[in-house]
PDB file of C-alpha atoms in Angstrom:
ATOM      1  CA  MET A   1     -23.199  -0.502  -7.638  1.00  0.00           C
ATOM      2  CA  ARG A   2     -19.534  -0.056  -6.628  1.00  0.00           C
ATOM      3  CA  SER A   3     -19.958   3.752  -5.865  1.00  0.00           C
ATOM      4  CA  ALA A   4     -23.293   3.139  -4.100  1.00  0.00           C
ATOM      5  CA  SER A   5     -21.687   0.428  -1.920  1.00  0.00           C
ATOM      6  CA  PHE A   6     -18.802   2.729  -1.134  1.00  0.00           C
ATOM      7  CA  PHE A   7     -21.037   5.645   0.067  1.00  0.00           C
ATOM      8  CA  PHE A   8     -23.174   3.240   2.024  1.00  0.00           C
ATOM      9  CA  LEU A   9     -20.053   1.903   3.792  1.00  0.00           C
ATOM     10  CA  ILE A  10     -18.958   5.507   4.752  1.00  0.00           C
ATOM     11  CA  TYR A  11     -22.473   6.334   5.943  1.00  0.00           C
ATOM     12  CA  ALA A  12     -22.710   3.216   8.039  1.00  0.00           C
ATOM     13  CA  LEU A  13     -19.320   3.717   9.704  1.00  0.00           C
ATOM     14  CA  SER A  14     -20.038   7.314  10.332  1.00  0.00           C
ATOM     15  CA  SER A  15     -23.543   6.617  11.782  1.00  0.00           C
ATOM     16  CA  TYR A  16     -22.079   3.843  14.001  1.00  0.00           C
ATOM     17  CA  TYR A  17     -19.514   6.154  15.642  1.00  0.00           C
ATOM     18  CA  SER A  18     -21.903   9.047  15.891  1.00  0.00           C
ATOM     19  CA  ARG A  19     -24.161   7.252  18.431  1.00  0.00           C
ATOM     20  CA  GLU A  20     -24.552   8.791  21.963  1.00  0.00           C
ATOM     21  CA  LYS A  21     -22.865   5.726  23.614  1.00  0.00           C
ATOM     22  CA  VAL A  22     -19.631   6.290  21.765  1.00  0.00           C
ATOM     23  CA  THR A  23     -16.918   7.773  23.946  1.00  0.00           C
ATOM     24  CA  ARG A  24     -13.166   8.260  23.676  1.00  0.00           C
ATOM     25  CA  GLU A  25     -12.602   5.069  25.572  1.00  0.00           C
ATOM     26  CA  TYR A  26     -14.949   3.263  23.173  1.00  0.00           C
ATOM     27  CA  ILE A  27     -12.960   4.371  20.206  1.00  0.00           C
ATOM     28  CA  GLU A  28      -9.711   3.511  21.899  1.00  0.00           C
ATOM     29  CA  SER A  29     -10.955  -0.063  22.649  1.00  0.00           C
ATOM     30  CA  HIS A  30     -12.052  -0.453  18.979  1.00  0.00           C
ATOM     31  CA  PHE A  31      -8.749   0.808  17.715  1.00  0.00           C
ATOM     32  CA  THR A  32      -6.973  -1.664  20.038  1.00  0.00           C
ATOM     33  CA  ILE A  33      -9.144  -4.505  18.673  1.00  0.00           C
ATOM     34  CA  PHE A  34      -8.418  -3.367  15.057  1.00  0.00           C
ATOM     35  CA  SER A  35      -4.642  -3.220  15.911  1.00  0.00           C
ATOM     36  CA  THR A  36      -4.630  -6.653  17.604  1.00  0.00           C
ATOM     37  CA  PHE A  37      -6.449  -8.173  14.563  1.00  0.00           C
ATOM     38  CA  LEU A  38      -3.924  -6.771  12.102  1.00  0.00           C
ATOM     39  CA  VAL A  39      -0.883  -7.852  14.152  1.00  0.00           C
ATOM     40  CA  GLY A  40      -2.421 -11.376  14.272  1.00  0.00           C
ATOM     41  CA  VAL A  41      -2.860 -11.418  10.510  1.00  0.00           C
ATOM     42  CA  MET A  42       0.695 -10.286   9.955  1.00  0.00           C
ATOM     43  CA  SER A  43       1.983 -12.914  12.452  1.00  0.00           C
ATOM     44  CA  LEU A  44       0.247 -15.578  10.296  1.00  0.00           C
ATOM     45  CA  GLN A  45       2.112 -14.129   7.311  1.00  0.00           C
ATOM     46  CA  GLY A  46       5.378 -14.774   9.142  1.00  0.00           C
ATOM     47  CA  THR A  47       4.591 -18.450   9.187  1.00  0.00           C
ATOM     48  CA  PHE A  48       4.051 -18.403   5.454  1.00  0.00           C
ATOM     49  CA  LEU A  49       7.523 -16.671   4.992  1.00  0.00           C
ATOM     50  CA  LEU A  50       9.233 -19.270   7.178  1.00  0.00           C
ATOM     51  CA  MET A  51       7.775 -21.916   5.043  1.00  0.00           C
ATOM     52  CA  ASN A  52       8.870 -20.227   1.839  1.00  0.00           C
ATOM     53  CA  LEU A  53      12.174 -18.560   2.620  1.00  0.00           C
ATOM     54  CA  ASN A  54      13.122 -18.761  -1.064  1.00  0.00           C
ATOM     55  CA  GLU A  55      10.512 -16.008  -1.738  1.00  0.00           C
ATOM     56  CA  PHE A  56      12.509 -13.510   0.252  1.00  0.00           C
ATOM     57  CA  GLY A  57      12.661 -10.417  -1.861  1.00  0.00           C
ATOM     58  CA  PHE A  58       9.336 -11.004  -3.639  1.00  0.00           C
ATOM     59  CA  PHE A  59       7.155 -12.319  -0.830  1.00  0.00           C
ATOM     60  CA  LYS A  60       3.362 -11.657  -1.468  1.00  0.00           C
ATOM     61  CA  GLY A  61       1.700 -13.220   1.672  1.00  0.00           C
ATOM     62  CA  ILE A  62      -1.739 -14.861   1.711  1.00  0.00           C
ATOM     63  CA  TYR A  63      -3.126 -12.072  -0.559  1.00  0.00           C
ATOM     64  CA  ASN A  64      -0.855 -13.177  -3.322  1.00  0.00           C
ATOM     65  CA  ASN A  65      -0.543  -9.448  -4.105  1.00  0.00           C
ATOM     66  CA  LYS A  66       2.473  -7.541  -2.641  1.00  0.00           C
ATOM     67  CA  ASN A  67       0.654  -4.220  -3.001  1.00  0.00           C
ATOM     68  CA  TYR A  68      -2.175  -5.301  -0.745  1.00  0.00           C
ATOM     69  CA  PHE A  69       0.207  -7.056   1.641  1.00  0.00           C
ATOM     70  CA  THR A  70       2.615  -4.093   2.091  1.00  0.00           C
ATOM     71  CA  SER A  71      -0.203  -1.558   2.499  1.00  0.00           C
ATOM     72  CA  ILE A  72      -1.872  -3.572   5.231  1.00  0.00           C
ATOM     73  CA  GLY A  73       1.595  -4.323   6.620  1.00  0.00           C
ATOM     74  CA  ILE A  74       2.426  -0.723   7.061  1.00  0.00           C
ATOM     75  CA  VAL A  75      -0.882   0.015   8.757  1.00  0.00           C
ATOM     76  CA  ALA A  76      -0.231  -3.000  11.083  1.00  0.00           C
ATOM     77  CA  LEU A  77       3.287  -1.669  11.855  1.00  0.00           C
ATOM     78  CA  ILE A  78       1.742   1.660  12.943  1.00  0.00           C
ATOM     79  CA  CYS A  79      -0.884  -0.138  15.019  1.00  0.00           C
ATOM     80  CA  THR A  80       1.871  -2.174  16.783  1.00  0.00           C
ATOM     81  CA  ILE A  81       3.212   1.063  18.122  1.00  0.00           C
ATOM     82  CA  TRP A  82      -0.162   1.663  19.773  1.00  0.00           C
ATOM     83  CA  LEU A  83      -0.083  -1.795  21.289  1.00  0.00           C
ATOM     84  CA  ILE A  84       3.355  -1.057  22.671  1.00  0.00           C
ATOM     85  CA  ILE A  85       2.146   2.201  24.260  1.00  0.00           C
ATOM     86  CA  ARG A  86      -0.950   0.662  25.841  1.00  0.00           C
ATOM     87  CA  ASN A  87       0.370  -2.731  26.966  1.00  0.00           C
ATOM     88  CA  GLU A  88       3.144  -2.240  29.526  1.00  0.00           C
ATOM     89  CA  LYS A  89       2.968  -5.934  30.452  1.00  0.00           C
ATOM     90  CA  TYR A  90       3.496  -7.172  26.960  1.00  0.00           C
ATOM     91  CA  LYS A  91       5.647  -4.274  25.648  1.00  0.00           C
ATOM     92  CA  ILE A  92       8.572  -6.593  24.739  1.00  0.00           C
ATOM     93  CA  LEU A  93       6.355  -8.977  22.836  1.00  0.00           C
ATOM     94  CA  TYR A  94       4.889  -6.197  20.707  1.00  0.00           C
ATOM     95  CA  LYS A  95       8.333  -4.812  20.032  1.00  0.00           C
ATOM     96  CA  MET A  96       9.209  -8.198  18.617  1.00  0.00           C
ATOM     97  CA  TYR A  97       6.019  -8.054  16.479  1.00  0.00           C
ATOM     98  CA  PHE A  98       7.208  -4.636  15.196  1.00  0.00           C
ATOM     99  CA  LEU A  99      10.466  -6.130  14.098  1.00  0.00           C
ATOM    100  CA  LEU A 100       8.666  -9.246  12.584  1.00  0.00           C
ATOM    101  CA  ILE A 101       6.434  -6.975  10.531  1.00  0.00           C
ATOM    102  CA  THR A 102       9.326  -4.872   9.412  1.00  0.00           C
ATOM    103  CA  VAL A 103      11.152  -8.053   8.195  1.00  0.00           C
ATOM    104  CA  LEU A 104       8.033  -9.222   6.408  1.00  0.00           C
ATOM    105  CA  LEU A 105       7.726  -5.840   4.629  1.00  0.00           C
ATOM    106  CA  VAL A 106      11.429  -5.916   3.565  1.00  0.00           C
ATOM    107  CA  ALA A 107      10.892  -9.588   2.325  1.00  0.00           C
ATOM    108  CA  THR A 108       8.347  -8.291  -0.270  1.00  0.00           C
ATOM    109  CA  GLY A 109      10.938  -6.260  -2.081  1.00  0.00           C
ATOM    110  CA  SER A 110       8.223  -3.571  -2.457  1.00  0.00           C
ATOM    111  CA  ARG A 111       8.990   0.041  -2.928  1.00  0.00           C
ATOM    112  CA  THR A 112       5.838   0.949  -1.000  1.00  0.00           C
ATOM    113  CA  ALA A 113       7.071  -1.130   1.909  1.00  0.00           C
ATOM    114  CA  LEU A 114      10.444   0.610   1.986  1.00  0.00           C
ATOM    115  CA  ILE A 115       8.962   4.114   1.775  1.00  0.00           C
ATOM    116  CA  GLY A 116       6.323   3.196   4.389  1.00  0.00           C
ATOM    117  CA  ILE A 117       8.967   1.874   6.796  1.00  0.00           C
ATOM    118  CA  VAL A 118      11.028   5.017   6.366  1.00  0.00           C
ATOM    119  CA  ILE A 119       7.933   7.221   7.057  1.00  0.00           C
ATOM    120  CA  VAL A 120       6.975   5.251  10.150  1.00  0.00           C
ATOM    121  CA  ILE A 121      10.471   5.286  11.668  1.00  0.00           C
ATOM    122  CA  LEU A 122      11.023   8.955  11.008  1.00  0.00           C
ATOM    123  CA  SER A 123       7.658   9.617  12.643  1.00  0.00           C
ATOM    124  CA  LEU A 124       8.565   7.806  15.830  1.00  0.00           C
ATOM    125  CA  PRO A 125      10.300  10.813  17.505  1.00  0.00           C
ATOM    126  CA  ILE A 126       7.297  12.996  16.640  1.00  0.00           C
ATOM    127  CA  ILE A 127       4.943  10.480  18.201  1.00  0.00           C
ATOM    128  CA  PHE A 128       6.895   9.921  21.453  1.00  0.00           C
ATOM    129  CA  PHE A 129       8.360  13.390  22.104  1.00  0.00           C
ATOM    130  CA  GLU A 130       6.468  16.485  23.034  1.00  0.00           C
ATOM    131  CA  GLN A 131       6.888  19.389  20.561  1.00  0.00           C
ATOM    132  CA  THR A 132       5.767  22.089  22.925  1.00  0.00           C
ATOM    133  CA  LYS A 133       9.219  22.852  24.245  1.00  0.00           C
ATOM    134  CA  ALA A 134      12.551  23.519  22.632  1.00  0.00           C
ATOM    135  CA  GLY A 135      14.106  20.375  24.283  1.00  0.00           C
ATOM    136  CA  GLY A 136      11.469  18.214  22.773  1.00  0.00           C
ATOM    137  CA  LYS A 137      12.019  19.503  19.248  1.00  0.00           C
ATOM    138  CA  LEU A 138      15.792  19.088  19.658  1.00  0.00           C
ATOM    139  CA  LYS A 139      15.322  15.450  20.744  1.00  0.00           C
ATOM    140  CA  ILE A 140      13.199  14.907  17.545  1.00  0.00           C
ATOM    141  CA  ILE A 141      15.910  16.429  15.315  1.00  0.00           C
ATOM    142  CA  LEU A 142      18.714  14.417  16.971  1.00  0.00           C
ATOM    143  CA  VAL A 143      16.865  11.146  16.851  1.00  0.00           C
ATOM    144  CA  MET A 144      16.021  11.604  13.193  1.00  0.00           C
ATOM    145  CA  LEU A 145      19.576  12.347  12.354  1.00  0.00           C
ATOM    146  CA  LEU A 146      20.717   9.217  14.214  1.00  0.00           C
ATOM    147  CA  ILE A 147      18.133   7.136  12.401  1.00  0.00           C
ATOM    148  CA  LEU A 148      19.214   8.505   8.965  1.00  0.00           C
ATOM    149  CA  GLY A 149      22.926   8.076   9.825  1.00  0.00           C
ATOM    150  CA  PHE A 150      22.406   4.485  10.907  1.00  0.00           C
ATOM    151  CA  SER A 151      20.354   3.753   7.827  1.00  0.00           C
ATOM    152  CA  ALA A 152      23.001   5.236   5.455  1.00  0.00           C
ATOM    153  CA  ILE A 153      25.553   2.895   7.079  1.00  0.00           C
ATOM    154  CA  ALA A 154      23.370  -0.153   7.005  1.00  0.00           C
ATOM    155  CA  ILE A 155      22.498   0.041   3.281  1.00  0.00           C
ATOM    156  CA  GLN A 156      26.248  -0.072   2.459  1.00  0.00           C
ATOM    157  CA  TYR A 157      26.364  -3.650   3.723  1.00  0.00           C
ATOM    158  CA  ILE A 158      22.780  -4.973   3.359  1.00  0.00           C
ATOM    159  CA  GLU A 159      21.245  -5.586  -0.026  1.00  0.00           C
ATOM    160  CA  ILE A 160      17.655  -4.292  -0.063  1.00  0.00           C
ATOM    161  CA  PRO A 161      15.785  -5.412  -3.229  1.00  0.00           C
ATOM    162  CA  ALA A 162      13.228  -2.498  -2.836  1.00  0.00           C
ATOM    163  CA  LEU A 163      16.000   0.084  -2.744  1.00  0.00           C
ATOM    164  CA  THR A 164      17.597  -1.271  -5.837  1.00  0.00           C
ATOM    165  CA  ARG A 165      14.242  -0.960  -7.585  1.00  0.00           C
ATOM    166  CA  LEU A 166      13.710   2.623  -6.328  1.00  0.00           C
ATOM    167  CA  LEU A 167      17.140   3.758  -7.443  1.00  0.00           C
ATOM    168  CA  SER A 168      16.968   1.972 -10.850  1.00  0.00           C
ATOM    169  CA  GLU A 169      16.090   3.950 -13.945  1.00  0.00           C
ATOM    170  CA  LYS A 170      12.264   4.365 -14.434  1.00  0.00           C
ATOM    171  CA  SER A 171      10.775   1.606 -16.503  1.00  0.00           C
ATOM    172  CA  ILE A 172       7.888   1.785 -18.894  1.00  0.00           C
ATOM    173  CA  ASP A 173       5.672  -0.529 -16.799  1.00  0.00           C
ATOM    174  CA  GLY A 174       6.405   1.452 -13.585  1.00  0.00           C
ATOM    175  CA  SER A 175       8.151  -1.423 -11.810  1.00  0.00           C
ATOM    176  CA  THR A 176      11.178   0.686 -10.976  1.00  0.00           C
ATOM    177  CA  GLY A 177      11.867   4.236 -10.050  1.00  0.00           C
ATOM    178  CA  PHE A 178       9.715   6.564  -7.852  1.00  0.00           C
ATOM    179  CA  SER A 179       6.521   6.550  -9.821  1.00  0.00           C
ATOM    180  CA  ARG A 180       4.105   4.580 -11.983  1.00  0.00           C
ATOM    181  CA  SER A 181       3.941   7.229 -14.736  1.00  0.00           C
ATOM    182  CA  GLY A 182       3.790   4.561 -17.418  1.00  0.00           C
ATOM    183  CA  TRP A 183       0.434   3.650 -16.082  1.00  0.00           C
ATOM    184  CA  TRP A 184      -0.687   7.121 -15.179  1.00  0.00           C
ATOM    185  CA  TYR A 185      -0.264   8.433 -18.745  1.00  0.00           C
ATOM    186  CA  ASN A 186      -2.975   6.029 -19.906  1.00  0.00           C
ATOM    187  CA  ALA A 187      -5.617   8.072 -18.076  1.00  0.00           C
ATOM    188  CA  ILE A 188      -4.918  11.166 -20.095  1.00  0.00           C
ATOM    189  CA  PRO A 189      -6.707  10.273 -23.479  1.00  0.00           C
ATOM    190  CA  ILE A 190      -9.702   8.845 -21.483  1.00  0.00           C
ATOM    191  CA  PHE A 191      -9.965  11.903 -19.337  1.00  0.00           C
ATOM    192  CA  GLN A 192      -9.697  14.270 -22.342  1.00  0.00           C
ATOM    193  CA  LYS A 193     -12.852  12.733 -23.959  1.00  0.00           C
ATOM    194  CA  LYS A 194     -14.971  13.899 -21.074  1.00  0.00           C
ATOM    195  CA  PRO A 195     -12.963  16.333 -18.897  1.00  0.00           C
ATOM    196  CA  LEU A 196     -15.741  18.239 -17.116  1.00  0.00           C
ATOM    197  CA  PHE A 197     -18.130  15.621 -15.866  1.00  0.00           C
ATOM    198  CA  GLY A 198     -16.252  12.330 -16.462  1.00  0.00           C
ATOM    199  CA  TRP A 199     -17.508   8.961 -17.473  1.00  0.00           C
ATOM    200  CA  GLY A 200     -19.602   8.265 -14.455  1.00  0.00           C
ATOM    201  CA  ASN A 201     -18.956   6.367 -11.225  1.00  0.00           C
ATOM    202  CA  SER A 202     -17.677   2.812 -11.605  1.00  0.00           C
ATOM    203  CA  ALA A 203     -17.298   3.320 -15.321  1.00  0.00           C
ATOM    204  CA  VAL A 204     -13.482   3.588 -15.520  1.00  0.00           C
ATOM    205  CA  TYR A 205     -12.549  -0.015 -15.950  1.00  0.00           C
ATOM    206  CA  TYR A 206     -15.204  -0.624 -18.580  1.00  0.00           C
ATOM    207  CA  HIS A 207     -13.889   2.358 -20.621  1.00  0.00           C
ATOM    208  CA  ILE A 208     -10.181   1.371 -20.056  1.00  0.00           C
ATOM    209  CA  THR A 209     -11.081  -1.867 -21.853  1.00  0.00           C
ATOM    210  CA  ASN A 210     -12.912  -0.205 -24.655  1.00  0.00           C
ATOM    211  CA  LEU A 211     -10.738   2.708 -25.284  1.00  0.00           C
ATOM    212  CA  ASN A 212      -7.324   1.209 -24.989  1.00  0.00           C
ATOM    213  CA  GLU A 213      -5.440  -1.561 -26.824  1.00  0.00           C
ATOM    214  CA  GLY A 214      -3.449  -4.177 -24.936  1.00  0.00           C
ATOM    215  CA  GLU A 215      -3.806  -5.443 -21.425  1.00  0.00           C
ATOM    216  CA  LEU A 216      -4.284  -2.176 -19.568  1.00  0.00           C
ATOM    217  CA  TRP A 217      -6.405  -2.975 -16.501  1.00  0.00           C
ATOM    218  CA  GLY A 218      -5.930   0.173 -14.316  1.00  0.00           C
ATOM    219  CA  PHE A 219      -4.098   3.445 -13.605  1.00  0.00           C
ATOM    220  CA  HIS A 220      -2.453   2.510 -10.412  1.00  0.00           C
ATOM    221  CA  ASN A 221      -3.763   5.747  -8.908  1.00  0.00           C
ATOM    222  CA  SER A 222      -6.959   6.302  -6.847  1.00  0.00           C
ATOM    223  CA  TYR A 223      -7.062   9.960  -7.665  1.00  0.00           C
ATOM    224  CA  LEU A 224      -6.850   9.451 -11.413  1.00  0.00           C
ATOM    225  CA  VAL A 225      -9.775   7.011 -11.172  1.00  0.00           C
ATOM    226  CA  ILE A 226     -11.835   9.781  -9.485  1.00  0.00           C
ATOM    227  CA  LEU A 227     -10.747  12.302 -12.119  1.00  0.00           C
ATOM    228  CA  VAL A 228     -11.698  10.095 -15.013  1.00  0.00           C
ATOM    229  CA  GLU A 229     -15.060   8.995 -13.502  1.00  0.00           C
ATOM    230  CA  ASN A 230     -16.074  12.308 -12.128  1.00  0.00           C
ATOM    231  CA  GLY A 231     -14.308  14.866 -14.279  1.00  0.00           C
ATOM    232  CA  ILE A 232     -12.977  18.222 -13.025  1.00  0.00           C
ATOM    233  CA  ILE A 233     -16.352  19.244 -11.581  1.00  0.00           C
ATOM    234  CA  GLY A 234     -16.829  16.021  -9.490  1.00  0.00           C
ATOM    235  CA  SER A 235     -13.190  15.805  -8.494  1.00  0.00           C
ATOM    236  CA  LEU A 236     -13.465  19.338  -7.012  1.00  0.00           C
ATOM    237  CA  PHE A 237     -15.978  18.050  -4.453  1.00  0.00           C
ATOM    238  CA  TYR A 238     -13.578  15.275  -3.416  1.00  0.00           C
ATOM    239  CA  LEU A 239     -10.762  17.929  -3.118  1.00  0.00           C
ATOM    240  CA  PHE A 240     -13.088  20.050  -1.008  1.00  0.00           C
ATOM    241  CA  PHE A 241     -13.861  17.085   1.240  1.00  0.00           C
ATOM    242  CA  PHE A 242     -10.234  16.312   1.909  1.00  0.00           C
ATOM    243  CA  VAL A 243      -9.211  19.980   2.520  1.00  0.00           C
ATOM    244  CA  VAL A 244     -12.111  20.491   4.956  1.00  0.00           C
ATOM    245  CA  SER A 245     -11.340  17.182   6.764  1.00  0.00           C
ATOM    246  CA  ILE A 246      -7.677  18.076   7.220  1.00  0.00           C
ATOM    247  CA  TYR A 247      -8.493  21.661   8.347  1.00  0.00           C
ATOM    248  CA  LYS A 248     -11.244  20.442  10.772  1.00  0.00           C
ATOM    249  CA  THR A 249      -8.830  17.779  12.232  1.00  0.00           C
ATOM    250  CA  GLY A 250      -6.130  20.303  12.742  1.00  0.00           C
ATOM    251  CA  VAL A 251      -8.507  22.832  14.417  1.00  0.00           C
ATOM    252  CA  LEU A 252     -10.048  20.150  16.691  1.00  0.00           C
ATOM    253  CA  TYR A 253      -6.582  18.866  17.690  1.00  0.00           C
ATOM    254  CA  TYR A 254      -5.235  22.238  18.707  1.00  0.00           C
ATOM    255  CA  LYS A 255      -8.336  23.102  20.609  1.00  0.00           C
ATOM    256  CA  SER A 256      -8.632  19.770  22.521  1.00  0.00           C
ATOM    257  CA  ASN A 257      -7.162  19.069  25.898  1.00  0.00           C
ATOM    258  CA  LEU A 258      -5.598  15.635  25.361  1.00  0.00           C
ATOM    259  CA  LYS A 259      -3.682  13.356  27.667  1.00  0.00           C
ATOM    260  CA  LYS A 260      -0.289  12.066  26.607  1.00  0.00           C
ATOM    261  CA  HIS A 261      -1.529   8.679  25.363  1.00  0.00           C
ATOM    262  CA  GLU A 262      -4.470  10.336  23.596  1.00  0.00           C
ATOM    263  CA  LYS A 263      -2.059  12.643  21.678  1.00  0.00           C
ATOM    264  CA  LYS A 264      -0.056   9.613  20.556  1.00  0.00           C
ATOM    265  CA  LEU A 265      -3.224   7.823  19.496  1.00  0.00           C
ATOM    266  CA  ILE A 266      -4.204  10.859  17.327  1.00  0.00           C
ATOM    267  CA  LYS A 267      -0.728  11.039  15.805  1.00  0.00           C
ATOM    268  CA  LEU A 268      -0.860   7.368  15.000  1.00  0.00           C
ATOM    269  CA  MET A 269      -4.240   7.667  13.284  1.00  0.00           C
ATOM    270  CA  VAL A 270      -3.080  10.672  11.353  1.00  0.00           C
ATOM    271  CA  LEU A 271       0.006   8.621  10.305  1.00  0.00           C
ATOM    272  CA  ILE A 272      -2.149   5.804   9.034  1.00  0.00           C
ATOM    273  CA  CYS A 273      -4.423   8.122   6.970  1.00  0.00           C
ATOM    274  CA  MET A 274      -1.392  10.052   5.710  1.00  0.00           C
ATOM    275  CA  PHE A 275       0.410   6.942   4.483  1.00  0.00           C
ATOM    276  CA  LEU A 276      -2.658   5.500   2.765  1.00  0.00           C
ATOM    277  CA  MET A 277      -3.384   8.841   1.060  1.00  0.00           C
ATOM    278  CA  ILE A 278       0.237   8.886  -0.239  1.00  0.00           C
ATOM    279  CA  ASN A 279      -0.004   5.265  -1.241  1.00  0.00           C
ATOM    280  CA  ALA A 280      -3.215   6.101  -3.214  1.00  0.00           C
ATOM    281  CA  PHE A 281      -0.997   7.815  -5.742  1.00  0.00           C
ATOM    282  CA  ALA A 282       0.375   4.381  -6.593  1.00  0.00           C
ATOM    283  CA  GLU A 283      -2.686   2.197  -5.990  1.00  0.00           C
ATOM    284  CA  ALA A 284      -6.390   2.471  -7.056  1.00  0.00           C
ATOM    285  CA  PHE A 285      -7.943   1.382  -3.829  1.00  0.00           C
ATOM    286  CA  LEU A 286      -8.886   4.409  -1.754  1.00  0.00           C
ATOM    287  CA  PHE A 287     -12.521   4.588  -2.889  1.00  0.00           C
ATOM    288  CA  ALA A 288     -13.124   0.831  -3.441  1.00  0.00           C
ATOM    289  CA  VAL A 289     -15.518  -0.693  -0.967  1.00  0.00           C
ATOM    290  CA  GLY A 290     -14.429  -3.983   0.501  1.00  0.00           C
ATOM    291  CA  ASN A 291     -10.843  -3.440  -0.250  1.00  0.00           C
ATOM    292  CA  PRO A 292      -8.905  -3.908   3.062  1.00  0.00           C
ATOM    293  CA  MET A 293      -6.794  -0.891   2.425  1.00  0.00           C
ATOM    294  CA  SER A 294      -9.870   1.284   1.771  1.00  0.00           C
ATOM    295  CA  VAL A 295     -11.586   0.049   4.877  1.00  0.00           C
ATOM    296  CA  SER A 296      -8.457   0.785   6.940  1.00  0.00           C
ATOM    297  CA  PHE A 297      -8.369   4.422   5.715  1.00  0.00           C
ATOM    298  CA  TRP A 298     -11.965   5.387   6.071  1.00  0.00           C
ATOM    299  CA  LEU A 299     -12.517   3.506   9.423  1.00  0.00           C
ATOM    300  CA  ILE A 300      -9.531   5.240  10.933  1.00  0.00           C
ATOM    301  CA  LEU A 301     -10.525   8.658   9.431  1.00  0.00           C
ATOM    302  CA  ILE A 302     -13.969   8.422  10.936  1.00  0.00           C
ATOM    303  CA  MET A 303     -12.587   7.289  14.286  1.00  0.00           C
ATOM    304  CA  LEU A 304     -10.169  10.168  14.196  1.00  0.00           C
ATOM    305  CA  GLU A 305     -12.738  12.860  13.527  1.00  0.00           C
ATOM    306  CA  ARG A 306     -15.213  11.467  16.094  1.00  0.00           C
ATOM    307  CA  TYR A 307     -12.485  11.067  18.780  1.00  0.00           C
ATOM    308  CA  LEU A 308     -11.408  14.649  18.408  1.00  0.00           C
ATOM    309  CA  SER A 309     -15.019  15.961  18.384  1.00  0.00           C
ATOM    310  CA  LEU A 310     -15.551  14.117  21.818  1.00  0.00           C
ATOM    311  CA  THR A 311     -12.551  16.017  23.356  1.00  0.00           C
ATOM    312  CA  ASN A 312     -14.155  19.372  22.844  1.00  0.00           C
TER     313      ASN A 312
END
């Protein structure tokens, strides 16, 4: 049922944005609503943090799961940039929201949060400056160097729990270092039993329970779930889908005649999808229907493809 529900969700979203009434302005308005909703949710989280300042460094928010919270938080951080771009009247307010969400993410002590913030901040010059001329490219490089220089100075005087975890020696349970390899290795013996066609959709957690000892409950990797459930043959279809999607998006972007704000919107959508695809190496959510991170990825990916199709 999980896999059927997932494919139904993708089909429903794709059909919805394929209707004749859908225009670029229509998608922009929906992305603005989506962004406003996420910023509102994160603002509510700020209230929770103020009420529980002793949780700074391991704040989990209303999800009571820092991985969920940080993933949604990074998406909200990116969406806040769109609200800053499109709302001249409330630009200062949304800049304050951007800072608030950044503080909330740092408060989790999450490695994902720290990496996500770095990706977003380093992407800002690319989003705001034109890359068609040498001057624009030079600005991007200079701003990035300034950001990196300021960050290097700041971490000398500010204790950041997530940075400490990242730079610590890799632990068996994957709670420190740059990977969750302790969890990922558990997928190997299960995969080796049925490498070609896998165990079948939605079967991974059942077989984790039956083929492993201890309290192993997942691989912390969306792509390993796909590999174990669908085997090499099935996984090639997923790989083909992503390769084609990336290629098609790139071709449509370079063929399209976009306005400045439209280019920024496309870059922000790509940034959301890119971050969630990277995060999927550490979390098993990308193909899970109903998961807020999964919905964020597929909704934005479908909006992105449809928006670019409408510009040609």
